[in-house]
Coordinates of C-alpha atoms in Angstrom, one line a residue:
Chain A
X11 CA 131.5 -34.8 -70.2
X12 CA 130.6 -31.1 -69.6
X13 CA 127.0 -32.4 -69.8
X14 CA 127.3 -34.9 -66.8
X15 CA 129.2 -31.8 -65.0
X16 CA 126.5 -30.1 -65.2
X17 CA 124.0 -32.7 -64.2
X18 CA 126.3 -33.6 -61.4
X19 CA 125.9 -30.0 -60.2
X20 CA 121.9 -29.9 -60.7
X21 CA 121.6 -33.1 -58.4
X22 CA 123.8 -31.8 -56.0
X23 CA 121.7 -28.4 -55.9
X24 CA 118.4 -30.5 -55.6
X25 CA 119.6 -32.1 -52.7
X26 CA 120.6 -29.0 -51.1
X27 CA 117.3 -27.3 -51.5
X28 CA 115.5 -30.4 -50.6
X29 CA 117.5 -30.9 -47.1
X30 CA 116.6 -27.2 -47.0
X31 CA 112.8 -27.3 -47.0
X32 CA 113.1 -28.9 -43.5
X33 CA 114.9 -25.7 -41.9
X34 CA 114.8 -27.3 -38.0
X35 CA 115.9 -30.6 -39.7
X36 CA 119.0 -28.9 -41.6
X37 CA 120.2 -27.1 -38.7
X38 CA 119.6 -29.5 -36.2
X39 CA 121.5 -31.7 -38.5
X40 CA 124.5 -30.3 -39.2
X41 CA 125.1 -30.0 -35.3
X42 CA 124.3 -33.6 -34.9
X43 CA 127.0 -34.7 -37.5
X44 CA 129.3 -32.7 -35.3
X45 CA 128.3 -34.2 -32.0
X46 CA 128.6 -38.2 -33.9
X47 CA 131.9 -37.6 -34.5
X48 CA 133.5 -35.9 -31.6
X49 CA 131.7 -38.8 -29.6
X50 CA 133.2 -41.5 -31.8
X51 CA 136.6 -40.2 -29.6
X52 CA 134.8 -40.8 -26.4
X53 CA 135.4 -44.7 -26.4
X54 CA 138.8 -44.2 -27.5
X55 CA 139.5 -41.5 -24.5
X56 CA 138.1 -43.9 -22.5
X57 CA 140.5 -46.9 -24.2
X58 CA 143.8 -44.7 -23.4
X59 CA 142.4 -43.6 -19.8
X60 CA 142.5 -46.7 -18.6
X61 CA 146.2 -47.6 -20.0
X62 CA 144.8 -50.2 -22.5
X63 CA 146.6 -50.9 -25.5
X64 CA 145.8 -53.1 -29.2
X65 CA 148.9 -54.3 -29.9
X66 CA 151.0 -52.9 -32.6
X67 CA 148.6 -50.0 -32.5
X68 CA 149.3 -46.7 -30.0
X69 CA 146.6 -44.1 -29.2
X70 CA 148.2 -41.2 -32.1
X71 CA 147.8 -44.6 -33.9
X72 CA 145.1 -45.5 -33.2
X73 CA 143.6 -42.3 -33.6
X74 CA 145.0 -41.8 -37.4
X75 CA 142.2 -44.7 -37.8
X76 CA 139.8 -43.7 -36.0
X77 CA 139.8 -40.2 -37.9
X78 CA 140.0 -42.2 -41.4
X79 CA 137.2 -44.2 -40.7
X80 CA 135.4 -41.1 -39.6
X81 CA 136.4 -39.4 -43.4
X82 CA 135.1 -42.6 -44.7
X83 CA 131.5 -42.5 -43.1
X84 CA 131.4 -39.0 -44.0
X85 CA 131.9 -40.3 -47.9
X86 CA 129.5 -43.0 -47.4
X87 CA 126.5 -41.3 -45.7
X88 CA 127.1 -37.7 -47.6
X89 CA 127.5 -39.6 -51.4
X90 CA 126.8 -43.2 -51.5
X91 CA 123.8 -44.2 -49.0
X92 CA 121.5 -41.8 -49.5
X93 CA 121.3 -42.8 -53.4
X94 CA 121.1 -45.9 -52.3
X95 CA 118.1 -45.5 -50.2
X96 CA 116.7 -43.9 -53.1
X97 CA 117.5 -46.4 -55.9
X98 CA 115.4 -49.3 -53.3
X99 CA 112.5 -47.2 -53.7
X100 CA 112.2 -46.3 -57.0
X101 CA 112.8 -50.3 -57.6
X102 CA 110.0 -50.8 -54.7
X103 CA 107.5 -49.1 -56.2
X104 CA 108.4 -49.8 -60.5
X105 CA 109.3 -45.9 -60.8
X106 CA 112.7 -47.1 -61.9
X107 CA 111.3 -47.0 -65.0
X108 CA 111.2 -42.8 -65.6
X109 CA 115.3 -43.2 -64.8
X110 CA 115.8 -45.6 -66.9
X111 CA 113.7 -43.8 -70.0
X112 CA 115.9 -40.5 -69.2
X113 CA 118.4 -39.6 -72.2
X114 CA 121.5 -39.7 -69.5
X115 CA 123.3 -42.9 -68.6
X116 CA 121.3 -44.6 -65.6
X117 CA 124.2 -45.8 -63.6
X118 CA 125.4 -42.3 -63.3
X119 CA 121.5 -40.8 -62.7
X120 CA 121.0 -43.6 -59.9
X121 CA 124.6 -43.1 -58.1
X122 CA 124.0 -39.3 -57.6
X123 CA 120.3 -39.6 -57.1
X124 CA 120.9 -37.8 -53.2
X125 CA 123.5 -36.4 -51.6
X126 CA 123.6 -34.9 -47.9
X127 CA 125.9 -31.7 -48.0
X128 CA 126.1 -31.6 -44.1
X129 CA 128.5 -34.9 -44.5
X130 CA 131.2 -32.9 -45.9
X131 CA 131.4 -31.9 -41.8
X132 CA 132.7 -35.6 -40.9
X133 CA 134.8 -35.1 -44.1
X134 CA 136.7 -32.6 -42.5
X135 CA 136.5 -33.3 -38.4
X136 CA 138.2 -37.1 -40.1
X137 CA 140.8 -34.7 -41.6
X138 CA 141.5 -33.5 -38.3
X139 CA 141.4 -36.3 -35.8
X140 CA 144.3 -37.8 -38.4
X141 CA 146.1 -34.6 -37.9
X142 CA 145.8 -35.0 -34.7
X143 CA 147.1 -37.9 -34.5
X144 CA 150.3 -37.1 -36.6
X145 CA 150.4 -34.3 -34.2
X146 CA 150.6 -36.5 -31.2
X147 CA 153.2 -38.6 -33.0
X148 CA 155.3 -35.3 -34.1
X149 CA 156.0 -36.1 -37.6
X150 CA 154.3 -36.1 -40.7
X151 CA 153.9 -38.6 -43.3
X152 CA 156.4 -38.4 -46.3
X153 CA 155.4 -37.9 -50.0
X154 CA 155.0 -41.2 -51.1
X155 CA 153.5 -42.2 -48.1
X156 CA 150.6 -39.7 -49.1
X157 CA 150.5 -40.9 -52.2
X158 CA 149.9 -44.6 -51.4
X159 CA 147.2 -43.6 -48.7
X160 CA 145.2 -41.9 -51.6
X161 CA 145.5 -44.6 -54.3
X162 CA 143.8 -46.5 -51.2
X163 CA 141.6 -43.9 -50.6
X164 CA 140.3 -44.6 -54.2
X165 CA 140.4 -48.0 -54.0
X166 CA 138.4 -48.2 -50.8
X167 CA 136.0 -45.7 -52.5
X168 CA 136.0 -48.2 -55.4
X169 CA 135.1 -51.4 -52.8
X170 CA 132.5 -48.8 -50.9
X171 CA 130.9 -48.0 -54.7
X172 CA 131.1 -51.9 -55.8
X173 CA 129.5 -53.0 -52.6
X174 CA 126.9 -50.3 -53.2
X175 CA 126.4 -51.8 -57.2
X176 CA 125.8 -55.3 -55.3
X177 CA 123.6 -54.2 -52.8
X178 CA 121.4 -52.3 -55.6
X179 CA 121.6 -55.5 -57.5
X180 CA 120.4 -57.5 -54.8
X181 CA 117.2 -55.1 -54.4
X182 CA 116.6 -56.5 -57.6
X183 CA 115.6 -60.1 -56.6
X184 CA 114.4 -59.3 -53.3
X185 CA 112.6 -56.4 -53.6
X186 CA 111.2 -55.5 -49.9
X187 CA 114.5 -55.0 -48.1
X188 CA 114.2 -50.8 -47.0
X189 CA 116.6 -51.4 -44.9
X190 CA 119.5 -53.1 -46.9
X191 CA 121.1 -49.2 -46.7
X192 CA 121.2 -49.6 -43.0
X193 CA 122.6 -53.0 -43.0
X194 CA 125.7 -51.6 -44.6
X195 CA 126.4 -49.3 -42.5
X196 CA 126.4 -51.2 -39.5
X197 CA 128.8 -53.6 -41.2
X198 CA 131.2 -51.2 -42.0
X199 CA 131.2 -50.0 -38.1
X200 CA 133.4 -52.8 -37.6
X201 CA 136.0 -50.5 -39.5
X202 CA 136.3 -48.7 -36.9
X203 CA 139.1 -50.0 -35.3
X204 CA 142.5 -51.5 -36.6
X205 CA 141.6 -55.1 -38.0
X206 CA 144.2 -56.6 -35.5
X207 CA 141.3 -56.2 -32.7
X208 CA 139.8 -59.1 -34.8
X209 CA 140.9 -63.0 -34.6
X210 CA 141.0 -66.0 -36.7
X211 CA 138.2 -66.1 -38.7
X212 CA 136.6 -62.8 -38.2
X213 CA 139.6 -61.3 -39.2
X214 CA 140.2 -63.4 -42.2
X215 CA 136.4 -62.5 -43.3
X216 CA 137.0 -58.5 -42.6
X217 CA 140.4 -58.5 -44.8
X218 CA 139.2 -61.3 -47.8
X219 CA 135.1 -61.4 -47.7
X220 CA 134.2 -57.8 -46.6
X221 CA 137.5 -55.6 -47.1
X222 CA 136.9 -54.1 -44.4
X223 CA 140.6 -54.2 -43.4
X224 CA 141.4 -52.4 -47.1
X225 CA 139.1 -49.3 -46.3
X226 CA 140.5 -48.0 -43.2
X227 CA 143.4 -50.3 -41.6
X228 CA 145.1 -50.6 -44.8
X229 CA 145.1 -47.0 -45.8
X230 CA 146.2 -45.7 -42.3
X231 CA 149.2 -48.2 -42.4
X232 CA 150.2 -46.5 -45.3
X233 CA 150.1 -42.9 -43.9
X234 CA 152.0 -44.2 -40.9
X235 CA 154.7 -45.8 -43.4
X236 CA 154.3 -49.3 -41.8
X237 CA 152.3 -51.0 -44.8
X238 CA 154.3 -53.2 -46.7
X239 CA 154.4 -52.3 -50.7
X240 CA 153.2 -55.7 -51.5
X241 CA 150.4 -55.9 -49.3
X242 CA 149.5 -52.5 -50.8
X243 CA 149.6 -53.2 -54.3
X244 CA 147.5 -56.8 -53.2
X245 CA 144.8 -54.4 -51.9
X246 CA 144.8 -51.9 -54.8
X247 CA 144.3 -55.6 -57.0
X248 CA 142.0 -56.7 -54.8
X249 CA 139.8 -53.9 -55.6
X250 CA 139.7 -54.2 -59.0
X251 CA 138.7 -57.4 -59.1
X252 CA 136.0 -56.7 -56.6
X253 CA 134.6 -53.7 -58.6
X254 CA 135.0 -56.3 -62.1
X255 CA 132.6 -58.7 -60.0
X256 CA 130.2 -55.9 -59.1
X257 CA 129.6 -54.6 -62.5
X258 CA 129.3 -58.0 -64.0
X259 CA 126.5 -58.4 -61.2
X260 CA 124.7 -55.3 -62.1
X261 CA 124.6 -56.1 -65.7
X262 CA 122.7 -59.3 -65.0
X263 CA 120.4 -57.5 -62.4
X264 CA 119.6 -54.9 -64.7
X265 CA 118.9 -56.9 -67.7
X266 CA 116.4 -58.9 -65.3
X267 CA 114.6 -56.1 -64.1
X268 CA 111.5 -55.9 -65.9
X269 CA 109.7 -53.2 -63.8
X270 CA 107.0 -53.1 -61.3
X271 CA 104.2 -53.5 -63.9
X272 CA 104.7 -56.1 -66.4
Chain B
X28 CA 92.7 -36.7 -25.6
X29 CA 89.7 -34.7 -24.3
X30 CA 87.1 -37.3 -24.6
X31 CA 85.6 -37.2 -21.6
X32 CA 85.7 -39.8 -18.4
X33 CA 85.0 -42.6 -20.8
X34 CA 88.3 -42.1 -22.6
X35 CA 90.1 -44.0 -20.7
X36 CA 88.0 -47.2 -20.2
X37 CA 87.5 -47.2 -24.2
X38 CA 91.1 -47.4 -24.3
X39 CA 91.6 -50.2 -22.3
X40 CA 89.2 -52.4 -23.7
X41 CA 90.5 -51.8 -27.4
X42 CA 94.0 -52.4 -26.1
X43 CA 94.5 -56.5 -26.6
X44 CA 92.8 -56.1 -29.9
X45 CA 95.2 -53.4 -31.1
X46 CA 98.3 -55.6 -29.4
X47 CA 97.0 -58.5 -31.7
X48 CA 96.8 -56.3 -34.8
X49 CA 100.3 -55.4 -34.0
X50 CA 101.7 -58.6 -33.4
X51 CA 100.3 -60.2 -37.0
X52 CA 101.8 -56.8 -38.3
X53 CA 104.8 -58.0 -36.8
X54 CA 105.0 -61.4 -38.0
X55 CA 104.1 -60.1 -41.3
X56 CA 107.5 -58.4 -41.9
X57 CA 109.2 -60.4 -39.9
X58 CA 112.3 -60.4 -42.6
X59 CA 112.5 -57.1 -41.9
X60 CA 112.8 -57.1 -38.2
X61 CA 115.7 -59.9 -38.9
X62 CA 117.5 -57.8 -41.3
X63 CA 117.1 -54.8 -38.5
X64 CA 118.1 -57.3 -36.0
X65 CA 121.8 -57.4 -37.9
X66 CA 121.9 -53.9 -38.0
X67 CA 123.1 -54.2 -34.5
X68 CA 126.5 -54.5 -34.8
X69 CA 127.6 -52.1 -32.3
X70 CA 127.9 -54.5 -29.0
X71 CA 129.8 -56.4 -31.3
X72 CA 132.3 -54.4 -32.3
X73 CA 133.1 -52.5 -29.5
X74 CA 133.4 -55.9 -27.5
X75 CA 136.3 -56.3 -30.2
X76 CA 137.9 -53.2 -29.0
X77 CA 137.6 -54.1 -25.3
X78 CA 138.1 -57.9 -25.7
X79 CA 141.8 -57.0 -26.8
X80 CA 141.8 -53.8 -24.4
X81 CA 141.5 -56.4 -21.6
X82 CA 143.9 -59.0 -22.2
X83 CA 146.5 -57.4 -20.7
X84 CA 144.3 -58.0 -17.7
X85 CA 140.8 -57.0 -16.3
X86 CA 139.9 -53.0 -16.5
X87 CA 138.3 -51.8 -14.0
X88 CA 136.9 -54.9 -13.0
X89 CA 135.8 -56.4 -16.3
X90 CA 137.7 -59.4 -17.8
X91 CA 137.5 -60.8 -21.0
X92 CA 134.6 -63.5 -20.3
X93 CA 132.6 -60.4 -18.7
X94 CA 133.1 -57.8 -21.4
X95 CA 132.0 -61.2 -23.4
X96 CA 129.0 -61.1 -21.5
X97 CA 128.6 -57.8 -21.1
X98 CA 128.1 -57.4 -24.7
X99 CA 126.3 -59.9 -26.0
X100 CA 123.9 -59.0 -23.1
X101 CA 124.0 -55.6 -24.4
X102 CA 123.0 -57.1 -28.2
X103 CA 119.7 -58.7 -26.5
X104 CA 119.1 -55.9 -24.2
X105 CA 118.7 -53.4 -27.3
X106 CA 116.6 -56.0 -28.9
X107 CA 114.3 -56.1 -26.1
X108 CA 113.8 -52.7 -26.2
X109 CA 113.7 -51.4 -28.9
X110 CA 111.2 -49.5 -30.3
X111 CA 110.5 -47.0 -33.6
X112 CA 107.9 -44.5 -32.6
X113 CA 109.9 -41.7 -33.5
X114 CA 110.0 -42.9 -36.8
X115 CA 106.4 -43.7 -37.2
X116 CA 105.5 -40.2 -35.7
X117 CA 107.7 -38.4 -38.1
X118 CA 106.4 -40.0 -41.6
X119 CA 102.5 -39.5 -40.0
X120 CA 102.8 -36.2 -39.2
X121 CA 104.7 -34.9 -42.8
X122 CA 101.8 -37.4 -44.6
X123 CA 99.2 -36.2 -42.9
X124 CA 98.3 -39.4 -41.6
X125 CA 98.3 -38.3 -38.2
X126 CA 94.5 -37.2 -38.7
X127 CA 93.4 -40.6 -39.3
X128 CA 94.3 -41.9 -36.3
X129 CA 93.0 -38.6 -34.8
X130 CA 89.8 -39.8 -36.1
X131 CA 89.5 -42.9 -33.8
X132 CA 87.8 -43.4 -30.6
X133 CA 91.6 -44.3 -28.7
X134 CA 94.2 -42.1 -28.4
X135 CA 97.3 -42.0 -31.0
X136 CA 99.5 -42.5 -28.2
X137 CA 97.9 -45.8 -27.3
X138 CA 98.0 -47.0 -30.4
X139 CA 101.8 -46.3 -31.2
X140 CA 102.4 -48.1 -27.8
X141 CA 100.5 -51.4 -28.6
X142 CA 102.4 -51.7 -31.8
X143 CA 105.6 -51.2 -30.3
X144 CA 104.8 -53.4 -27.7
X145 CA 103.3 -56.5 -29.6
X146 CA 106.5 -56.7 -31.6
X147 CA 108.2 -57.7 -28.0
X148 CA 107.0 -61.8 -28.3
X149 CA 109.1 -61.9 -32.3
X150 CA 111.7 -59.9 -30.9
X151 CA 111.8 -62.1 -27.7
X152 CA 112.0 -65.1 -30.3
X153 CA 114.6 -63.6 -32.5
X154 CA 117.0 -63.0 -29.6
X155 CA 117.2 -66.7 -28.7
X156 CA 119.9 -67.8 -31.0
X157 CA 122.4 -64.9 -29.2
X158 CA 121.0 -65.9 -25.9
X159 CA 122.2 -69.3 -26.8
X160 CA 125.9 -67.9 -27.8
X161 CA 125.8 -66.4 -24.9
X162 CA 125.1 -69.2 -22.8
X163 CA 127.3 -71.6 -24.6
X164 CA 130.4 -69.0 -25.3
X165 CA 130.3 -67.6 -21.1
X166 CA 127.9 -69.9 -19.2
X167 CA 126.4 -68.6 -15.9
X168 CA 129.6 -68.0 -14.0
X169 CA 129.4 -64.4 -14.7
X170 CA 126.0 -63.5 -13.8
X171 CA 124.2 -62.5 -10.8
X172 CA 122.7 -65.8 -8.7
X173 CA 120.3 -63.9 -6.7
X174 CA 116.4 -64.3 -7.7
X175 CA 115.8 -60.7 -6.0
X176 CA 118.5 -59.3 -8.5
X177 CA 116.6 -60.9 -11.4
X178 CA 113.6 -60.1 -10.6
X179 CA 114.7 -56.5 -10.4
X180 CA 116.7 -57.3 -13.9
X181 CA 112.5 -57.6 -15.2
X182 CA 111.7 -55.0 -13.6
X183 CA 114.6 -52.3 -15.0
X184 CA 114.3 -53.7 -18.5
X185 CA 110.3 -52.6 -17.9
X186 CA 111.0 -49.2 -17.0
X187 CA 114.2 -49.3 -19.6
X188 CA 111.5 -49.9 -22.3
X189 CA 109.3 -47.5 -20.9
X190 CA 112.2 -44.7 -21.4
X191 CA 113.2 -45.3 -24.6
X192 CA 109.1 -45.2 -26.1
X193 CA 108.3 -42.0 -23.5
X194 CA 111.7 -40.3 -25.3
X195 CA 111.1 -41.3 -28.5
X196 CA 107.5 -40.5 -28.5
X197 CA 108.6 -36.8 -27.1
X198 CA 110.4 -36.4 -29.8
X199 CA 108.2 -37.9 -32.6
X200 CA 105.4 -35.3 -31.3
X201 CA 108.4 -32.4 -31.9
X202 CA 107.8 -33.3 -35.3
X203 CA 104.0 -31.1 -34.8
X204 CA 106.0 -28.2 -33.9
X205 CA 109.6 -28.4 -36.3
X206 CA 108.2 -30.0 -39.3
X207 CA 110.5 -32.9 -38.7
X208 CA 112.2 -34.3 -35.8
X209 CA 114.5 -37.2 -36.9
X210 CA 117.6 -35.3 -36.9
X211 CA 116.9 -34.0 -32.8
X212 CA 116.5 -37.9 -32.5
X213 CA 119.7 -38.4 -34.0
X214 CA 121.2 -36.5 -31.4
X215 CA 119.5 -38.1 -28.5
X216 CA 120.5 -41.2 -30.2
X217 CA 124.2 -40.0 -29.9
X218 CA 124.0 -39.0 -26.4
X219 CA 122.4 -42.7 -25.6
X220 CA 125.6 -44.1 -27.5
X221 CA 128.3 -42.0 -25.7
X222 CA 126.7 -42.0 -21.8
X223 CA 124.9 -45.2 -21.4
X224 CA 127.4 -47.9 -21.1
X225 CA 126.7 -49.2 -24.9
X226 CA 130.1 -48.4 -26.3
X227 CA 131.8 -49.3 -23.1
X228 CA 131.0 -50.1 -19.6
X229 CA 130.3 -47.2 -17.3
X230 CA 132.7 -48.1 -14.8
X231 CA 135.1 -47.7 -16.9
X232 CA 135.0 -43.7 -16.5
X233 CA 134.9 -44.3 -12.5
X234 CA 138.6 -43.9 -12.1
X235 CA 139.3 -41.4 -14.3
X236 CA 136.4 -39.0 -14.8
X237 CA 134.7 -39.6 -11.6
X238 CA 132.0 -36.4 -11.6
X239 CA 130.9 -37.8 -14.7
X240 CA 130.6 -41.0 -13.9
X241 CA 128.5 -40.2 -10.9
X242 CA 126.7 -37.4 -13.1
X243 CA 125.8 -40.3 -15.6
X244 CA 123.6 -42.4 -13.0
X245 CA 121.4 -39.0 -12.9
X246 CA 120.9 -39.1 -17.0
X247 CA 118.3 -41.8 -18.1
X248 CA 120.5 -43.1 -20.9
X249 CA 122.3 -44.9 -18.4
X250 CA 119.4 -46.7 -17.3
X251 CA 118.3 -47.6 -20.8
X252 CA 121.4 -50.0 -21.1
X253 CA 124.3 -50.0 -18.9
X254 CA 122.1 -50.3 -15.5
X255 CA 120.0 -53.5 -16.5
X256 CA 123.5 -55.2 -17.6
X257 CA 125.6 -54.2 -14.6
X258 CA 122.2 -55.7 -12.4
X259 CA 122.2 -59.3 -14.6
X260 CA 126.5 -59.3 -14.4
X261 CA 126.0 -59.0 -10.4
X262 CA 128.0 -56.0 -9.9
X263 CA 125.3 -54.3 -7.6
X264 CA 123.9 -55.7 -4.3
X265 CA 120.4 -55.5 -3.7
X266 CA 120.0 -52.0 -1.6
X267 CA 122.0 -49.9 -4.6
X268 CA 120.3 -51.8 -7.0
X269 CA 116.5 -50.5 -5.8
X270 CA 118.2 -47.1 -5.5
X271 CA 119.0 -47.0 -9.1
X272 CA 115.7 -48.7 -9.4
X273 CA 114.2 -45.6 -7.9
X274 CA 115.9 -42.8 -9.8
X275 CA 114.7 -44.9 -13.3
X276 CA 111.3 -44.9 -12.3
X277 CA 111.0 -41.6 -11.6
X278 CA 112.3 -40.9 -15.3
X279 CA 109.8 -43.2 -16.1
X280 CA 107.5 -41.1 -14.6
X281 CA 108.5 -37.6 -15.3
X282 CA 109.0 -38.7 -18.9
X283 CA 105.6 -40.2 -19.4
X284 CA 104.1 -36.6 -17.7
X285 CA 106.3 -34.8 -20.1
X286 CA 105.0 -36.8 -23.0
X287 CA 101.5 -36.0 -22.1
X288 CA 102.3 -32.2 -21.8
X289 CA 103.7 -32.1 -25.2
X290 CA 101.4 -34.4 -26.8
X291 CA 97.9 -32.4 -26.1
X292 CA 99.6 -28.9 -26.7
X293 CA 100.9 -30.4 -30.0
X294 CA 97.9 -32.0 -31.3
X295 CA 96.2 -28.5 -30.7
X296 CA 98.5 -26.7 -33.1
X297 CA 97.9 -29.8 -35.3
X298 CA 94.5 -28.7 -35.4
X299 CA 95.2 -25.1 -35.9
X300 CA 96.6 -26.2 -39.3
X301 CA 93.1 -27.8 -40.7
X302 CA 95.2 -30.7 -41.2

């Protein structure tokens, strides 16, 4: 266990320096996460401006979500996707291989193969457009209430992690797909608003086929007390049996994958 | 770029062949242009956010079948235009590759140009089933009925593409002086998002913010998006429409001057390096 600590912490340094080498780049960068997220609450401005309304959802409401979603992205882009751009490549061009022959377990060398420290910046401007909305709202979530949002939090971490196992799996049978990363996260921009702004079957397919509904929605009902247990406990399920499916995908994909060479 | 007189003419012959070499280049990864297609989700979801917003009636004009409209016209609109110099620029220049195309008798810019452009026909293709959607799902009621208006709909999506390969080939030649570049495009990316009418119509600020919104028809991002849409939905008449016209070709313009500026005093630092 101490081992993998440590080699968690020699990835993460890697990717630090690495980001580094472009100095312009890391600077430039770090502003720009900034500027994504503050402009993610220009629509919504715009949205209460003009006395529009999603019902069931107010603005402080709607910006809890808003400001999860953001906290999410920040996960996704700082931890999950650049790995994941990474993984495609090495499968692209057979060097897969030199993972795979190295004495540490590959799942865990291929899910922290890059990270972006600047992310941690959406991380915390999510953290505050929540507060803010609580703020707005003049009250703060209870205790359990807190509690249930995190054991979403994981389980939505858990769905983001699966869906990243099924994408890798997938670059297994079709190889030439660079851009699978970037397909991902334009899905997951339709998290970005409560999944009542969705009908009938899109909706259906956000909360059952993509959980997109489980990743933000879900979790922010929960912080405003207005999830039902049930439907909570359904969710947390619901990922488990996702990640189950995931794993049992990879294990196939992996056992097919015969490298680039033979 | 300092070739003499001939430079030009030597460029201008070369040009179909290096639009043909780009269109089979095109149609060779075509799977991959599909799968960037679907990366364009945005017109779709915030059409979500508005299609709800507006059924407690219109905002600021815009009902439900016209935000409809609006953004799925927005989906082919991006489509149409898009391009990925930047990108290009950035990996040649950190490869090295850059002096390659040095090397030839036409000028990189030219080059990056053709390629961008002779992806247009695929694209063109690729956009029919949403032009179908959109034509099935609102029908012509909401769009403009005036030829004029159309033809001036051609026109702005011209200069539109013209912006967007003039910016992003500014910024791809940054990459000569700051190592790397894609994070400044990132930004300019942002600003495109938040002030061009692609998260939400323009007109939507005019009540509430309305030194912005009249600051925003100054900026070019408007003009990469929001203008061509309000033109094809028929919400200018024909005398503010060619002042609009006006004000994007002169970014046009003053962007494609710009780019040459940059360009010829980057490529000479390039060749400080002995790359």
């Amino acid at each position: 266990m101490r081992r993998y600590a440590r080699l968690f912490a020699l990835q993460l340094r890697t990717s630090l320096q690495t980001g580094l080498q472009y100095r312009w780049d890391f600077v430039v960068e770090g502003l720009t996460g900034l500027l994504f997220a503050l402009l993610g609450l220009l629509p919504l401005w715009v949205f209460k401006r003009n006395g529009a309304a999603v019902p069931g959802w107010g603005f402080p409401e709607m910006l809890v979500v808003v400001g999860w979603f953001t906290l999410l992205k920040g996960l996704i882009d700082g931890a999950v996707n650049p790995s994941l751009i990474v993984v495609v490549d090495h499968i692209r061009r057979g060097t897969l291989d030199f993972v795979l022959l190295k004495p540490a377990d590959a799942q865990f060398l291929v899910s922290t193969g890059k990270f972006e420290p600047w992310r941690v910046l959406d991380v915390l401007v999510g953290v505050a457009i929540c507060g803010s909305g609580f703020v707005l709202l003049g009250r703060w979530p209870g205790a359990l209430d807190l509690a249930g949002a995190l054991l979403l939090l994981v389980s939505a971490a858990l769905v983001l992690y699966s869906t990243w196992i099924l994408v890798v799996s997938a670059a297994f049978w079709v190889v030439r797909l660079d851009n699978l990363a970037y397909l991902f996260m334009s899905i997951f921009d339709f998290a970005r608003w409560p999944v009542t702004v969705f009908r009938g079957a899109v909706r259906f397919a956000f909360t059952f086929i993509i959980p997109l509904a489980l990743m933000t929605t879900y979790p922010s009902m929960a912080l405003l007390g207005t999830l039902r247990p049930a439907t909570g406990a359904l969710a947390v399920a619901g990922a488990l049996g996702y990640a189950a499916v995931a794993r049992l995908v990879w294990r196939r994909a992996i056992a097919r994958y015969t490298s680039a060479s033979s | 770029m300092s070739r003499g007189p001939s430079s030009l003419a030597i460029t201008l012959r070369a040009f179909p062949t290096l639009l043909r070499v780009g269109f089979a280049d095109a149609v060779a990864y075509r799977a991959e242009m599909v799968v960037w297609m679907l990366t364009t989700t945005m017109p779709l979801v915030n059409l979500a956010l508005w299609h709800t917003a507006a059924a407690g009636g219109p905002i600021a004009g815009f009902g439900q079948t016209q935000l409809t409209a609006y953004f799925l016209a927005s989906f082919i609109v991006r489509q149409l235009t898009g391009c990925w110099v930047v990108w290009e620029m950035n990996f040649e220049i950190r490869t090295g590759r850059l002096s390659q195309r040095l090397l030839r008798p036409v000028s990189p810019l030219a080059g990056y140009m053709a390629e961008n452009l002779a992806a247009l026909p695929l694209r063109v293709l690729l956009s029919l089933p949403m032009a179908l959607v959109l034509a099935f799902v609102v029908g012509g009621r909401e769009f403009s009925h005036d030829p004029a208006i159309w033809l001036m709909v051609v026109l702005a999506l011209c200069l539109a593409w013209l912006i967007i390969f003039f910016s992003m080939a500014i910024l791809g030649t940054l990459a000569l002086y700051l190592e790397s570049s894609s994070s400044l495009w990132f930004m300019w990316q942002g600003l495109f998002f938040a002030f061009s009418g692609y998260l939400f119509p323009l007109p939507f600020l005019e009540a509430h913010a309305p030194r912005l919104f009249h600051a925003l028809h100054g900026l070019p991002f408007y003009y990469q998006s929001g203008f061509p849409l309000e033109l094809m939905l028929g919400r200018h008449d024909r005398a503010a429409a060619l002042h609009y016209l006006g004000i994007e070709a002169c970014w046009a313009l003053g962007l494609g001057l710009l780019l040459a500026v940059v360009w010829r005093a980057g490529v000479k630092r390039w060749n400080a390096y002995g790359a």
